[in-house]
Short mmCIF file of C-alpha atoms in Angstrom, two decimals:
data_model
loop_
_atom_site.label_atom_id
_atom_site.label_comp_id
_atom_site.label_asym_id
_atom_site.label_seq_id
_atom_site.Cartn_x
_atom_site.Cartn_y
_atom_site.Cartn_z
CA MET A 298 8.76 -25.68 -2.23
CA ALA A 299 12.03 -23.80 -2.25
CA LYS A 300 10.81 -20.72 -0.29
CA ALA A 301 8.04 -19.92 2.09
CA VAL A 302 4.71 -18.91 0.51
CA LYS A 303 3.67 -15.71 2.22
CA ILE A 304 -0.06 -15.16 2.59
CA CYS A 305 -1.77 -11.95 3.92
CA LEU A 306 -5.47 -12.11 4.64
CA ALA A 307 -7.17 -8.84 5.65
CA GLY A 308 -10.80 -7.87 6.39
CA GLU A 309 -13.04 -6.51 9.03
CA GLY A 310 -13.16 -8.11 12.45
CA GLY A 311 -15.70 -10.92 12.32
CA GLN A 312 -15.08 -11.82 8.60
CA GLY A 313 -13.09 -14.89 9.67
CA VAL A 314 -9.64 -14.07 8.27
CA GLN A 315 -7.97 -15.24 11.49
CA SER A 316 -9.93 -18.54 11.49
CA VAL A 317 -8.98 -19.14 7.89
CA ALA A 318 -5.29 -18.56 8.53
CA GLU A 319 -5.42 -20.83 11.67
CA ILE A 320 -7.12 -23.68 9.67
CA ILE A 321 -4.69 -23.41 6.79
CA ALA A 322 -1.71 -23.47 9.18
CA ALA A 323 -3.17 -26.47 11.07
CA ALA A 324 -3.64 -28.29 7.69
CA ALA A 325 -0.08 -27.50 6.70
CA ASN A 326 1.27 -28.76 9.98
CA ALA A 327 -0.74 -31.96 9.61
CA GLU A 328 0.89 -32.40 6.22
CA GLY A 329 4.30 -32.24 7.90
CA ARG A 330 5.02 -28.71 6.59
CA GLU A 331 6.26 -25.69 8.52
CA ALA A 332 3.60 -23.01 9.06
CA LEU A 333 3.74 -19.75 10.90
CA TYR A 334 0.66 -17.74 11.60
CA ILE A 335 0.77 -14.25 13.20
CA PRO A 336 -2.67 -12.55 13.95
CA ASN A 337 -2.90 -8.74 13.89
CA PHE A 338 -6.08 -7.02 14.96
CA GLY A 339 -7.05 -3.90 16.85
CA VAL A 340 -8.54 -3.82 20.32
CA GLU A 341 -11.99 -4.35 18.73
CA GLN A 342 -12.42 -7.99 17.79
CA ARG A 343 -15.46 -7.05 15.63
CA GLY A 344 -15.38 -3.84 13.56
CA GLY A 345 -11.63 -3.22 13.28
CA VAL A 346 -9.35 -4.26 10.40
CA SER A 347 -8.03 -7.78 11.09
CA ILE A 348 -4.89 -8.99 9.29
CA ALA A 349 -3.49 -12.52 9.36
CA TYR A 350 0.09 -13.16 8.26
CA LEU A 351 0.71 -16.74 7.36
CA GLN A 352 3.79 -18.46 5.87
CA ILE A 353 4.07 -22.09 4.80
CA ALA A 354 7.21 -23.87 3.81
CA ASP A 355 9.09 -27.16 3.74
CA GLN A 356 11.98 -25.82 5.89
CA PRO A 357 11.95 -23.80 9.08
CA ILE A 358 10.69 -20.20 8.54
CA GLY A 359 13.21 -17.58 9.50
CA ALA A 360 11.16 -14.56 10.48
CA PRO A 361 7.51 -14.29 11.61
CA LYS A 362 6.65 -11.07 9.59
CA PHE A 363 7.26 -10.42 5.91
CA ASP A 364 7.49 -7.32 3.78
CA LYS A 365 5.67 -8.50 0.65
CA ALA A 366 2.99 -11.13 0.21
CA ASP A 367 2.85 -13.82 -2.49
CA ILE A 368 -0.98 -13.63 -2.23
CA LEU A 369 -2.98 -10.91 -0.53
CA VAL A 370 -6.71 -11.21 0.08
CA ALA A 371 -8.55 -8.06 0.98
CA LEU A 372 -12.20 -8.33 2.05
CA SER A 373 -13.12 -4.85 2.85
CA ASP A 374 -12.46 -1.28 1.76
CA ARG A 375 -10.35 -0.54 4.80
CA ALA A 376 -8.40 -3.73 4.31
CA VAL A 377 -7.62 -2.69 0.70
CA ARG A 378 -6.27 0.60 1.95
CA ARG A 379 -4.45 -0.80 4.89
CA CYS A 380 -2.45 -3.55 3.07
CA LYS A 381 -0.93 -1.60 0.15
CA GLN A 382 2.49 -1.98 1.55
CA TYR A 383 2.49 -5.79 1.37
CA VAL A 384 2.17 -5.71 -2.43
CA ASP A 385 4.81 -5.90 -5.12
CA GLU A 386 5.17 -7.09 -8.69
CA ASN A 387 5.10 -10.73 -7.54
CA THR A 388 1.88 -10.57 -5.47
CA VAL A 389 -1.36 -12.02 -6.54
CA TYR A 390 -3.95 -9.55 -5.20
CA VAL A 391 -7.43 -10.87 -4.64
CA TYR A 392 -10.27 -8.76 -3.42
CA ASP A 393 -14.02 -9.22 -2.99
CA ALA A 394 -15.90 -7.82 -6.05
CA SER A 395 -18.56 -6.22 -3.83
CA ILE A 396 -16.15 -3.75 -2.29
CA GLU A 397 -17.00 -0.22 -3.53
CA GLY A 398 -14.92 2.90 -3.77
CA VAL A 399 -11.48 1.26 -3.89
CA ALA A 400 -10.54 1.61 -7.58
CA ASP A 401 -7.84 4.21 -6.77
CA ASP A 402 -6.44 2.08 -3.99
CA LEU A 403 -5.99 -1.14 -5.90
CA PRO A 404 -2.59 -2.03 -7.40
CA LYS A 405 -2.10 -0.61 -10.87
CA GLU A 406 -0.73 -2.59 -13.84
CA GLY A 407 2.88 -3.67 -13.00
CA GLU A 408 2.46 -3.09 -9.27
CA ALA A 409 1.11 -6.65 -8.76
CA LYS A 410 1.39 -9.94 -10.61
CA LYS A 411 -2.43 -10.18 -10.96
CA VAL A 412 -5.34 -8.27 -9.52
CA LEU A 413 -8.39 -10.40 -9.23
CA ALA A 414 -11.94 -9.46 -8.09
CA ILE A 415 -13.87 -12.39 -6.99
CA PRO A 416 -17.59 -12.45 -6.09
CA ALA A 417 -17.13 -14.28 -2.77
CA LEU A 418 -19.67 -12.38 -0.81
CA GLU A 419 -22.30 -12.67 -3.51
CA ILE A 420 -21.67 -16.47 -3.93
CA SER A 421 -21.76 -17.13 -0.24
CA LYS A 422 -25.05 -15.22 0.16
CA ASN A 423 -26.82 -16.44 -3.08
CA GLU A 424 -25.41 -19.98 -3.66
CA LEU A 425 -24.32 -21.17 -0.26
CA HIS A 426 -24.79 -19.42 3.09
CA PRO A 427 -23.24 -16.13 4.52
CA ARG A 428 -21.70 -18.29 7.34
CA VAL A 429 -19.32 -19.94 4.94
CA PHE A 430 -17.92 -16.71 3.34
CA ASN A 431 -14.55 -17.20 5.14
CA ILE A 432 -14.32 -20.90 4.01
CA LEU A 433 -14.97 -19.78 0.40
CA ILE A 434 -12.04 -17.37 0.87
CA MET A 435 -9.97 -20.21 2.22
CA GLY A 436 -10.65 -22.16 -1.00
CA ALA A 437 -9.61 -19.20 -3.12
CA VAL A 438 -6.23 -19.03 -1.19
CA ILE A 439 -5.70 -22.73 -1.68
CA GLY A 440 -6.69 -22.49 -5.32
CA ALA A 441 -4.36 -19.55 -6.00
CA THR A 442 -1.31 -20.97 -4.17
CA GLY A 443 -1.66 -24.79 -4.05
CA VAL A 444 -0.07 -24.47 -0.66
CA ILE A 445 -2.00 -27.38 0.84
CA PRO A 446 -4.09 -30.13 -0.71
CA VAL A 447 -7.85 -29.66 -0.54
CA GLU A 448 -8.17 -32.96 1.45
CA ALA A 449 -5.79 -31.57 4.15
CA ALA A 450 -7.86 -28.41 4.26
CA LYS A 451 -11.19 -30.36 4.65
CA ALA A 452 -9.66 -32.53 7.33
CA ALA A 453 -8.53 -29.41 9.24
CA ILE A 454 -12.05 -27.86 8.90
CA GLU A 455 -13.47 -31.17 10.23
CA LYS A 456 -11.08 -31.01 13.25
CA LYS A 457 -11.93 -27.41 13.98
CA LEU A 458 -15.71 -27.56 13.40
CA GLY A 459 -16.44 -31.27 13.89
CA TYR A 460 -18.55 -30.59 16.97
CA LYS A 461 -20.74 -28.33 15.01
CA PHE A 462 -20.98 -30.83 12.19
CA GLU A 463 -22.20 -33.40 14.63
CA GLN A 464 -25.03 -31.08 15.74
CA ASN A 465 -25.88 -30.18 12.11
CA PRO A 466 -24.51 -32.48 9.43
CA GLU A 467 -25.58 -30.14 6.67
CA LEU A 468 -22.87 -27.67 7.84
CA ARG A 469 -20.09 -30.13 6.76
CA GLU A 470 -21.46 -30.36 3.24
CA LEU A 471 -21.93 -26.60 3.13
CA ASN A 472 -18.35 -25.84 4.24
CA PHE A 473 -16.88 -28.41 1.80
CA LYS A 474 -18.88 -26.94 -1.06
CA ALA A 475 -17.69 -23.46 -0.10
CA ILE A 476 -13.97 -24.59 -0.12
CA ASP A 477 -14.53 -26.25 -3.44
CA ARG A 478 -16.17 -23.24 -4.90
CA GLY A 479 -13.46 -20.95 -3.72
CA ILE A 480 -10.87 -23.15 -5.41
CA GLU A 481 -12.98 -23.01 -8.66
CA LEU A 482 -12.98 -19.23 -8.53
CA MET A 483 -9.24 -19.14 -8.93
CA LYS A 484 -9.09 -21.35 -11.97
#
């Protein structure tokens, strides 16, 4: 990888964007890659817009913040509006298809490389479980960027959530299904 992959994840507090960024960074580090994760959220941990800035590279990363993202994932209407400045013609812009009232705020043709609406919330509710919404999003990021192997992501999830998996082994399978389903969405 010649340059750092710049990832911006944004949503409402409590949607898990910080957890996703942290797990991806841990997986990249475990693979011997450089990873830099910067959280940004308001004073409210739940209910405010939460943004995670994540960079992954093979060489040291020069600056913690970036101007434009290679991939931006917006999970709420406020996140869509708040993150416009991180998009340019090279950005893959992903947002949840259930978000309403944002058509005028999404990048227009030529303003982003691709604009993709994915039914992540619907899939997590109807096919999996609402608790794995953020892991489904993590799969979408991995599927869109190829920034880490899926096995590394699953190992990082296991490390972070292993104690929960011991209490409820079905959670492991559910989380791993969610990451695989997220990757599928980006194909």
